[in-house]
């Protein structure tokens, strides 16, 4: 007599000829994880804190080679931000390092702020950093997971001052396939926005074929015809601090009417923000060849810069910061902004980059390119009664923002209300 085969799709247990017990497998995996966590718990981690970037620079740069990062975790980017915008906002640097057997396995750059009687520790970068996570050595996963779980208590012991809340917004769940322990192990709520990017290969046509390739090529041909009718055009990229400053001034001129029409304060026009982006331009020389803290790609025609895109390149990835188009209806039909994105993504493929990141937000032009979504959470760890009140209010505010942005009717109403406040009809 022949034994019957196991049900289709289920592996056979060689000893019994029966399907594996899925619950037993899950239980075994959980026990193995518990053993790994128990071993990690026996390891002594030392937490060190400094406010001195120079002291921590070699540790930071060494960790940059062992972590999955964005440009917003780059040492020179963070230092430039803190020494301009961070200080202008009244912050003081709190640079936290986790050591294991004299080896750095964790680095969390924080800013200490005093607001409404609260002491807040928040991740550096402010509104100009789209992803605000820490540096974790990828080989120390279990140790870092325990370190993050114990972080509030460890910080309370290591810091010479009391803290009301740990506020770490815009934490990706993972980057480059590496889990972010801050998002996984600490209390969090979904951010009001998410991030998105397009993965790249050297064959730009293959990237284009992932979605609406025929339509994109058709639009490009029409744009090129229109630009040529203006007497020709030039696609270029800045390559010096002086050029970066010139393009930043152009960006401000492009964007001022946009902000005014929508009743939104122009966060780019203040002196500290200008100093930050100028500092990035000056510090480009500190990065290896092929990497930039900031550069501008732009299209020029009819004697004017019609559109520009600012971003930085780090670890084989390009990160978009901001974009603008000329405020002139004469050029609107050319969609120069979309044209600039097309050309920049095309050049990124030719340069061998592996990712083009659009940052946070859900604009339509991003969706036409992106094949990677980056869900984000806001970590809030209250350490006092005042901190709990702050966390509750912020969670409520974030949830309201998220609902408004996901509801086209509500979002349109908010935009119209801003315009009325700005004195526009």
Coordinates of C-alpha atoms in Angstrom, one line a residue:
X1 CA 0.0 0.0 0.0
X2 CA 1.3 3.5 -0.9
X3 CA 1.3 6.3 1.7
X4 CA -0.7 9.3 0.7
X5 CA 1.2 12.6 -0.1
X6 CA 1.1 15.5 2.2
X7 CA -1.3 18.4 1.4
X8 CA -0.1 20.5 -1.5
X9 CA 2.2 23.4 -0.4
X10 CA 3.2 22.0 3.0
X11 CA 6.7 20.6 3.6
X12 CA 7.0 17.1 4.9
X13 CA 8.4 16.2 8.3
X14 CA 11.1 13.6 7.4
X15 CA 10.6 11.8 10.8
X16 CA 6.9 11.5 10.8
X17 CA 5.7 12.1 7.3
X18 CA 3.4 14.8 8.6
X19 CA 3.3 18.6 7.9
X20 CA 5.3 20.8 10.2
X21 CA 3.5 22.3 13.2
X22 CA 3.6 26.0 12.4
X23 CA 2.9 27.0 16.0
X24 CA 5.8 24.9 17.2
X25 CA 8.1 26.6 14.7
X26 CA 7.0 30.0 15.8
X27 CA 7.5 29.0 19.5
X28 CA 11.1 27.7 18.7
X29 CA 11.9 31.0 16.9
X30 CA 10.6 33.0 19.9
X31 CA 12.8 30.9 22.3
X32 CA 15.9 31.4 20.1
X33 CA 15.2 35.2 20.1
X34 CA 14.8 35.1 23.9
X35 CA 18.1 33.3 24.2
X36 CA 19.8 36.0 22.0
X37 CA 18.1 38.8 24.0
X38 CA 19.3 37.1 27.3
X39 CA 22.8 37.0 26.0
X40 CA 22.7 40.6 24.9
X41 CA 21.3 41.5 28.4
X42 CA 24.5 40.2 30.0
X43 CA 26.6 42.6 27.9
X44 CA 27.6 45.9 29.6
X45 CA 26.9 49.0 27.5
X46 CA 28.4 52.3 28.5
X47 CA 26.6 55.4 27.6
X48 CA 28.7 58.6 27.0
X49 CA 27.4 62.1 26.4
X50 CA 29.2 65.1 25.0
X51 CA 28.3 68.4 23.4
X52 CA 31.6 68.6 21.4
X53 CA 31.4 67.6 17.7
X54 CA 35.2 67.6 17.4
X55 CA 35.5 65.0 20.1
X56 CA 33.0 62.7 18.6
X57 CA 33.9 63.2 14.9
X58 CA 36.1 60.0 14.5
X59 CA 33.5 57.8 16.2
X60 CA 30.7 59.3 14.1
X61 CA 32.6 58.8 10.8
X62 CA 33.5 55.3 11.7
X63 CA 29.9 54.5 12.4
X64 CA 28.9 56.0 9.1
X65 CA 30.7 53.1 7.4
X66 CA 28.8 50.4 9.3
X67 CA 25.2 51.8 9.2
X68 CA 22.4 52.2 6.7
X69 CA 22.1 56.0 6.6
X70 CA 20.6 58.9 4.8
X71 CA 22.4 62.2 4.2
X72 CA 20.6 63.6 7.2
X73 CA 22.8 61.4 9.5
X74 CA 26.0 62.6 7.9
X75 CA 28.4 64.2 10.4
X76 CA 29.0 67.4 8.3
X77 CA 25.3 67.8 7.6
X78 CA 24.3 67.5 11.2
X79 CA 27.2 69.8 12.4
X80 CA 26.3 72.5 9.9
X81 CA 22.6 72.3 10.9
X82 CA 23.4 72.6 14.7
X83 CA 25.9 75.4 14.3
X84 CA 23.4 77.5 12.3
X85 CA 19.8 76.6 12.8
X86 CA 20.2 74.6 16.0
X87 CA 21.8 77.4 17.9
X88 CA 19.5 80.0 16.4
X89 CA 16.6 78.0 17.9
X90 CA 18.3 78.1 21.3
X91 CA 19.4 74.5 21.3
X92 CA 22.4 72.9 22.9
X93 CA 24.0 69.7 21.5
X94 CA 23.6 66.4 23.4
X95 CA 25.6 63.8 21.5
X96 CA 24.9 60.3 22.9
X97 CA 27.2 57.4 22.2
X98 CA 26.8 53.7 23.2
X99 CA 30.0 51.8 23.7
X100 CA 30.4 48.0 23.8
X101 CA 33.9 46.8 24.8
X102 CA 35.3 50.2 23.8
X103 CA 33.6 50.0 20.4
X104 CA 30.9 52.5 19.4
X105 CA 27.7 50.7 18.4
X106 CA 25.2 53.5 18.6
X107 CA 25.1 57.3 18.2
X108 CA 22.1 59.5 18.7
X109 CA 22.6 63.3 18.0
X110 CA 20.1 65.3 20.0
X111 CA 19.3 68.9 20.7
X112 CA 18.2 70.1 24.1
X113 CA 15.5 72.7 24.0
X114 CA 13.5 74.6 26.6
X115 CA 9.9 75.3 25.6
X116 CA 7.0 76.4 27.8
X117 CA 8.8 75.3 30.9
X118 CA 9.7 71.9 29.5
X119 CA 13.1 70.4 28.8
X120 CA 12.9 68.5 25.5
X121 CA 15.5 66.3 23.9
X122 CA 14.8 66.0 20.2
X123 CA 16.7 64.6 17.2
X124 CA 18.8 67.1 15.2
X125 CA 17.8 68.4 11.7
X126 CA 14.6 70.2 12.5
X127 CA 12.2 70.6 9.5
X128 CA 15.0 70.3 7.0
X129 CA 15.7 66.6 7.8
X130 CA 13.2 64.2 6.2
X131 CA 14.5 61.2 8.2
X132 CA 15.7 61.8 11.8
X133 CA 17.0 58.4 13.1
X134 CA 20.2 57.4 14.8
X135 CA 23.4 55.6 13.8
X136 CA 23.3 51.9 14.7
X137 CA 26.2 49.5 14.0
X138 CA 24.5 46.8 11.8
X139 CA 26.5 44.0 13.5
X140 CA 25.1 44.8 17.0
X141 CA 21.4 44.4 16.4
X142 CA 20.4 42.6 19.7
X143 CA 22.7 44.9 21.8
X144 CA 21.3 48.0 20.2
X145 CA 17.7 46.7 20.6
X146 CA 18.3 46.4 24.4
X147 CA 20.1 49.7 24.6
X148 CA 17.2 51.5 23.0
X149 CA 14.7 49.7 25.3
X150 CA 16.7 50.9 28.2
X151 CA 17.5 54.3 26.7
X152 CA 15.2 56.5 28.9
X153 CA 16.7 55.1 32.1
X154 CA 20.3 55.2 30.7
X155 CA 19.8 58.8 29.7
X156 CA 18.5 59.8 33.1
X157 CA 21.6 58.3 34.6
X158 CA 24.1 59.8 32.1
X159 CA 22.7 63.3 31.8
X160 CA 23.5 66.1 34.4
X161 CA 20.1 67.6 33.9
X162 CA 16.5 66.3 34.0
X163 CA 14.4 65.8 30.9
X164 CA 10.7 66.0 30.5
X165 CA 10.3 64.3 27.1
X166 CA 12.3 62.5 24.4
X167 CA 10.8 63.7 21.1
X168 CA 12.1 61.9 18.0
X169 CA 9.9 62.6 15.0
X170 CA 10.2 61.1 11.4
X171 CA 11.6 57.7 12.3
X172 CA 11.6 55.2 9.4
X173 CA 10.8 51.7 10.5
X174 CA 13.9 50.5 8.6
X175 CA 16.5 51.8 6.2
X176 CA 18.3 49.6 3.6
X177 CA 16.6 46.6 5.2
X178 CA 18.0 47.4 8.7
X179 CA 15.5 47.8 11.5
X180 CA 15.4 51.1 13.3
X181 CA 15.4 50.2 17.0
X182 CA 14.0 53.6 17.9
X183 CA 10.9 53.0 15.9
X184 CA 10.6 49.3 17.0
X185 CA 11.3 49.6 20.7
X186 CA 10.0 53.0 21.9
X187 CA 6.4 54.3 22.2
X188 CA 5.4 55.9 18.9
X189 CA 2.6 57.2 16.8
X190 CA 2.3 57.3 13.0
X191 CA 3.8 60.5 11.5
X192 CA 1.6 62.9 9.6
X193 CA 3.6 62.2 6.5
X194 CA 5.6 59.4 4.9
X195 CA 8.7 59.2 2.7
X196 CA 9.1 57.8 -0.8
X197 CA 12.0 57.1 -3.2
X198 CA 12.8 55.4 -6.5
X199 CA 15.4 52.6 -6.6
X200 CA 17.9 53.1 -9.4
X201 CA 20.0 50.9 -11.7
X202 CA 22.3 52.0 -14.5
X203 CA 19.7 51.4 -17.2
X204 CA 17.5 54.5 -17.0
X205 CA 15.1 53.0 -19.6
X206 CA 14.4 50.1 -17.3
X207 CA 13.6 52.5 -14.4
X208 CA 11.4 54.4 -16.7
X209 CA 9.5 51.3 -17.8
X210 CA 8.3 50.7 -14.3
X211 CA 5.5 53.1 -14.7
X212 CA 4.0 55.4 -17.4
X213 CA 7.2 55.2 -19.6
X214 CA 5.3 56.0 -22.8
X215 CA 3.6 59.0 -21.3
X216 CA 6.7 60.3 -19.7
X217 CA 8.7 60.2 -23.0
X218 CA 5.8 61.9 -24.8
X219 CA 5.7 64.7 -22.3
X220 CA 9.5 65.0 -22.4
X221 CA 9.4 65.4 -26.2
X222 CA 6.8 68.1 -26.0
X223 CA 8.8 69.9 -23.2
X224 CA 12.0 69.8 -25.3
X225 CA 10.1 71.2 -28.3
X226 CA 8.7 74.1 -26.2
X227 CA 12.1 74.8 -24.7
X228 CA 13.8 74.8 -28.1
X229 CA 11.2 77.3 -29.4
X230 CA 12.5 79.7 -26.7
X231 CA 15.9 79.6 -28.4
X232 CA 17.2 76.5 -26.8
X233 CA 17.8 75.4 -23.2
X234 CA 20.5 74.3 -20.8
X235 CA 20.4 71.6 -18.1
X236 CA 23.2 72.2 -15.6
X237 CA 24.4 71.5 -12.1
X238 CA 26.2 73.8 -9.6
X239 CA 29.8 73.0 -8.8
X240 CA 31.0 75.7 -6.5
X241 CA 29.8 77.5 -3.3
X242 CA 29.3 80.7 -5.3
X243 CA 27.0 78.9 -7.8
X244 CA 25.1 77.3 -4.9
X245 CA 24.5 80.7 -3.3
X246 CA 23.3 82.1 -6.7
X247 CA 20.9 79.3 -7.1
X248 CA 19.7 79.6 -3.5
X249 CA 18.8 83.3 -4.2
X250 CA 17.0 82.2 -7.3
X251 CA 15.1 79.6 -5.3
X252 CA 14.0 82.3 -2.8
X253 CA 12.8 84.5 -5.6
X254 CA 10.8 81.6 -7.2
X255 CA 9.3 80.5 -3.9
X256 CA 8.3 83.9 -2.3
X257 CA 5.1 84.3 -4.4
X258 CA 4.2 80.6 -3.7
X259 CA 4.4 81.0 0.1
X260 CA 2.6 84.4 0.0
X261 CA -0.3 83.0 -2.1
X262 CA -0.8 80.1 0.3
X263 CA -0.4 82.1 3.5
X264 CA 2.5 80.0 4.7
X265 CA 5.5 81.5 6.4
X266 CA 8.6 81.2 4.3
X267 CA 11.0 79.1 6.4
X268 CA 13.8 79.4 3.9
X269 CA 14.1 83.2 3.9
X270 CA 15.4 83.8 7.5
X271 CA 19.1 84.4 8.1
X272 CA 19.8 81.2 10.0
X273 CA 18.3 79.0 7.3
X274 CA 20.3 80.8 4.6
X275 CA 23.4 80.4 6.8
X276 CA 22.7 76.7 7.0
X277 CA 22.5 76.1 3.3
X278 CA 25.4 78.3 2.6
X279 CA 27.4 76.3 5.2
X280 CA 26.5 73.1 3.4
X281 CA 27.8 74.6 0.1
X282 CA 31.1 75.6 1.8
X283 CA 31.5 72.1 3.4
X284 CA 31.0 70.2 0.2
X285 CA 34.8 70.1 -0.1
X286 CA 35.0 68.0 3.1
X287 CA 33.2 65.0 1.5
X288 CA 34.7 62.4 -0.8
X289 CA 34.5 62.8 -4.5
X290 CA 31.0 62.0 -5.8
X291 CA 29.3 63.1 -2.6
X292 CA 27.7 66.5 -1.9
X293 CA 26.0 68.1 1.0
X294 CA 24.1 70.3 -1.4
X295 CA 24.0 70.8 -5.2
X296 CA 21.5 72.4 -7.5
X297 CA 20.3 70.9 -10.8
X298 CA 18.4 73.4 -13.0
X299 CA 17.1 74.1 -16.5
X300 CA 17.8 77.5 -18.0
X301 CA 16.0 78.9 -21.1
X302 CA 15.0 82.3 -22.4
X303 CA 17.7 83.9 -20.2
X304 CA 16.0 82.6 -17.0
X305 CA 16.3 79.7 -14.7
X306 CA 12.9 78.1 -15.1
X307 CA 13.2 75.4 -12.5
X308 CA 15.7 74.0 -10.0
X309 CA 16.1 71.1 -7.7
X310 CA 18.3 71.1 -4.6
X311 CA 19.6 68.0 -3.0
X312 CA 22.6 66.1 -1.5
X313 CA 24.3 62.9 -2.5
X314 CA 25.6 60.4 0.1
X315 CA 26.3 56.7 0.2
X316 CA 25.1 56.1 -3.4
X317 CA 21.8 57.9 -2.8
X318 CA 20.5 61.3 -3.8
X319 CA 18.2 63.1 -1.4
X320 CA 15.9 65.9 -2.7
X321 CA 15.7 68.9 -0.3
X322 CA 13.5 71.4 -2.2
X323 CA 12.4 72.4 -5.6
X324 CA 11.0 75.5 -7.3
X325 CA 9.8 76.8 -10.6
X326 CA 9.7 80.4 -12.0
X327 CA 6.5 82.3 -11.1
X328 CA 5.5 83.1 -14.7
X329 CA 2.5 81.7 -16.6
X330 CA 4.5 82.0 -19.8
X331 CA 6.4 78.8 -18.9
X332 CA 3.7 76.9 -17.0
X333 CA 2.7 74.7 -19.9
X334 CA 6.3 73.4 -20.2
X335 CA 6.2 71.9 -16.6
X336 CA 9.8 72.8 -16.1
X337 CA 9.8 71.2 -12.6
X338 CA 8.8 67.8 -13.9
X339 CA 11.4 68.2 -16.7
X340 CA 14.2 68.9 -14.1
X341 CA 13.2 65.8 -12.1
X342 CA 13.3 63.6 -15.2
X343 CA 16.8 64.8 -16.1
X344 CA 18.1 64.5 -12.6
X345 CA 16.9 60.9 -12.2
X346 CA 18.3 60.1 -15.6
X347 CA 21.7 61.5 -14.6
X348 CA 21.6 59.7 -11.3
X349 CA 21.2 56.4 -13.1
X350 CA 24.2 57.3 -15.3
X351 CA 26.2 58.2 -12.2
X352 CA 25.6 54.7 -10.7
X353 CA 23.5 55.9 -7.8
X354 CA 21.2 53.3 -6.2
X355 CA 18.4 55.5 -4.9
X356 CA 16.7 58.9 -5.6
X357 CA 14.8 60.0 -2.5
X358 CA 11.9 62.5 -2.8
X359 CA 11.6 63.0 0.9
X360 CA 8.3 63.3 2.8
X361 CA 4.9 64.2 1.4
X362 CA 2.6 62.6 -1.2
X363 CA 2.7 64.9 -4.2
X364 CA 1.5 63.5 -7.5
X365 CA 4.8 63.9 -9.3
X366 CA 6.4 61.7 -6.7
X367 CA 3.9 58.8 -7.1
X368 CA 4.7 58.7 -10.9
X369 CA 8.3 57.6 -10.1
X370 CA 8.4 56.0 -6.7
X371 CA 8.7 52.3 -6.1
X372 CA 9.8 52.5 -2.4
X373 CA 7.6 53.8 0.4
X374 CA 9.1 54.7 3.8
X375 CA 6.5 54.7 6.6
X376 CA 7.5 57.0 9.4
X377 CA 6.6 57.2 13.1
X378 CA 7.1 59.9 15.7
X379 CA 8.7 58.5 18.9
X380 CA 7.5 60.3 22.1
X381 CA 8.8 59.1 25.5
X382 CA 7.5 61.2 28.4
X383 CA 9.8 61.2 31.4
X384 CA 7.7 63.5 33.7
X385 CA 4.1 64.5 34.2
X386 CA 4.7 67.6 32.1
X387 CA 6.2 65.3 29.4
X388 CA 3.1 63.1 29.4
X389 CA 0.9 66.2 28.9
X390 CA 3.1 67.3 26.0
X391 CA 3.1 63.9 24.4
X392 CA -0.7 63.7 24.6
X393 CA -1.1 67.1 22.9
X394 CA 1.4 66.3 20.2
X395 CA -0.1 63.0 19.4
X396 CA -3.5 64.7 19.0
X397 CA -2.0 67.4 16.8
X398 CA -0.1 64.8 14.6
X399 CA -3.3 62.7 14.2
X400 CA -5.3 65.7 13.2
X401 CA -2.6 66.7 10.6
X402 CA -2.6 63.2 9.2
X403 CA -6.4 63.1 8.8
X404 CA -6.4 66.5 7.1
X405 CA -3.7 65.6 4.6
X406 CA -5.4 62.3 3.8
X407 CA -8.8 64.0 3.1
X408 CA -8.7 66.1 -0.1
X409 CA -11.7 68.2 0.9
X410 CA -10.3 69.1 4.3
X411 CA -6.9 69.8 2.9
X412 CA -8.4 72.1 0.2
X413 CA -10.3 73.9 2.9
X414 CA -7.1 74.4 5.0
X415 CA -5.3 75.8 1.9
X416 CA -8.2 78.2 1.2
X417 CA -8.3 79.3 4.8
X418 CA -4.6 80.1 4.7
X419 CA -5.0 82.1 1.6
X420 CA -7.8 84.2 3.1
X421 CA -5.6 84.9 6.2
X422 CA -2.9 86.1 3.8
X423 CA -5.4 88.5 2.2
X424 CA -6.0 86.5 -1.0
X425 CA -9.3 85.6 -2.4

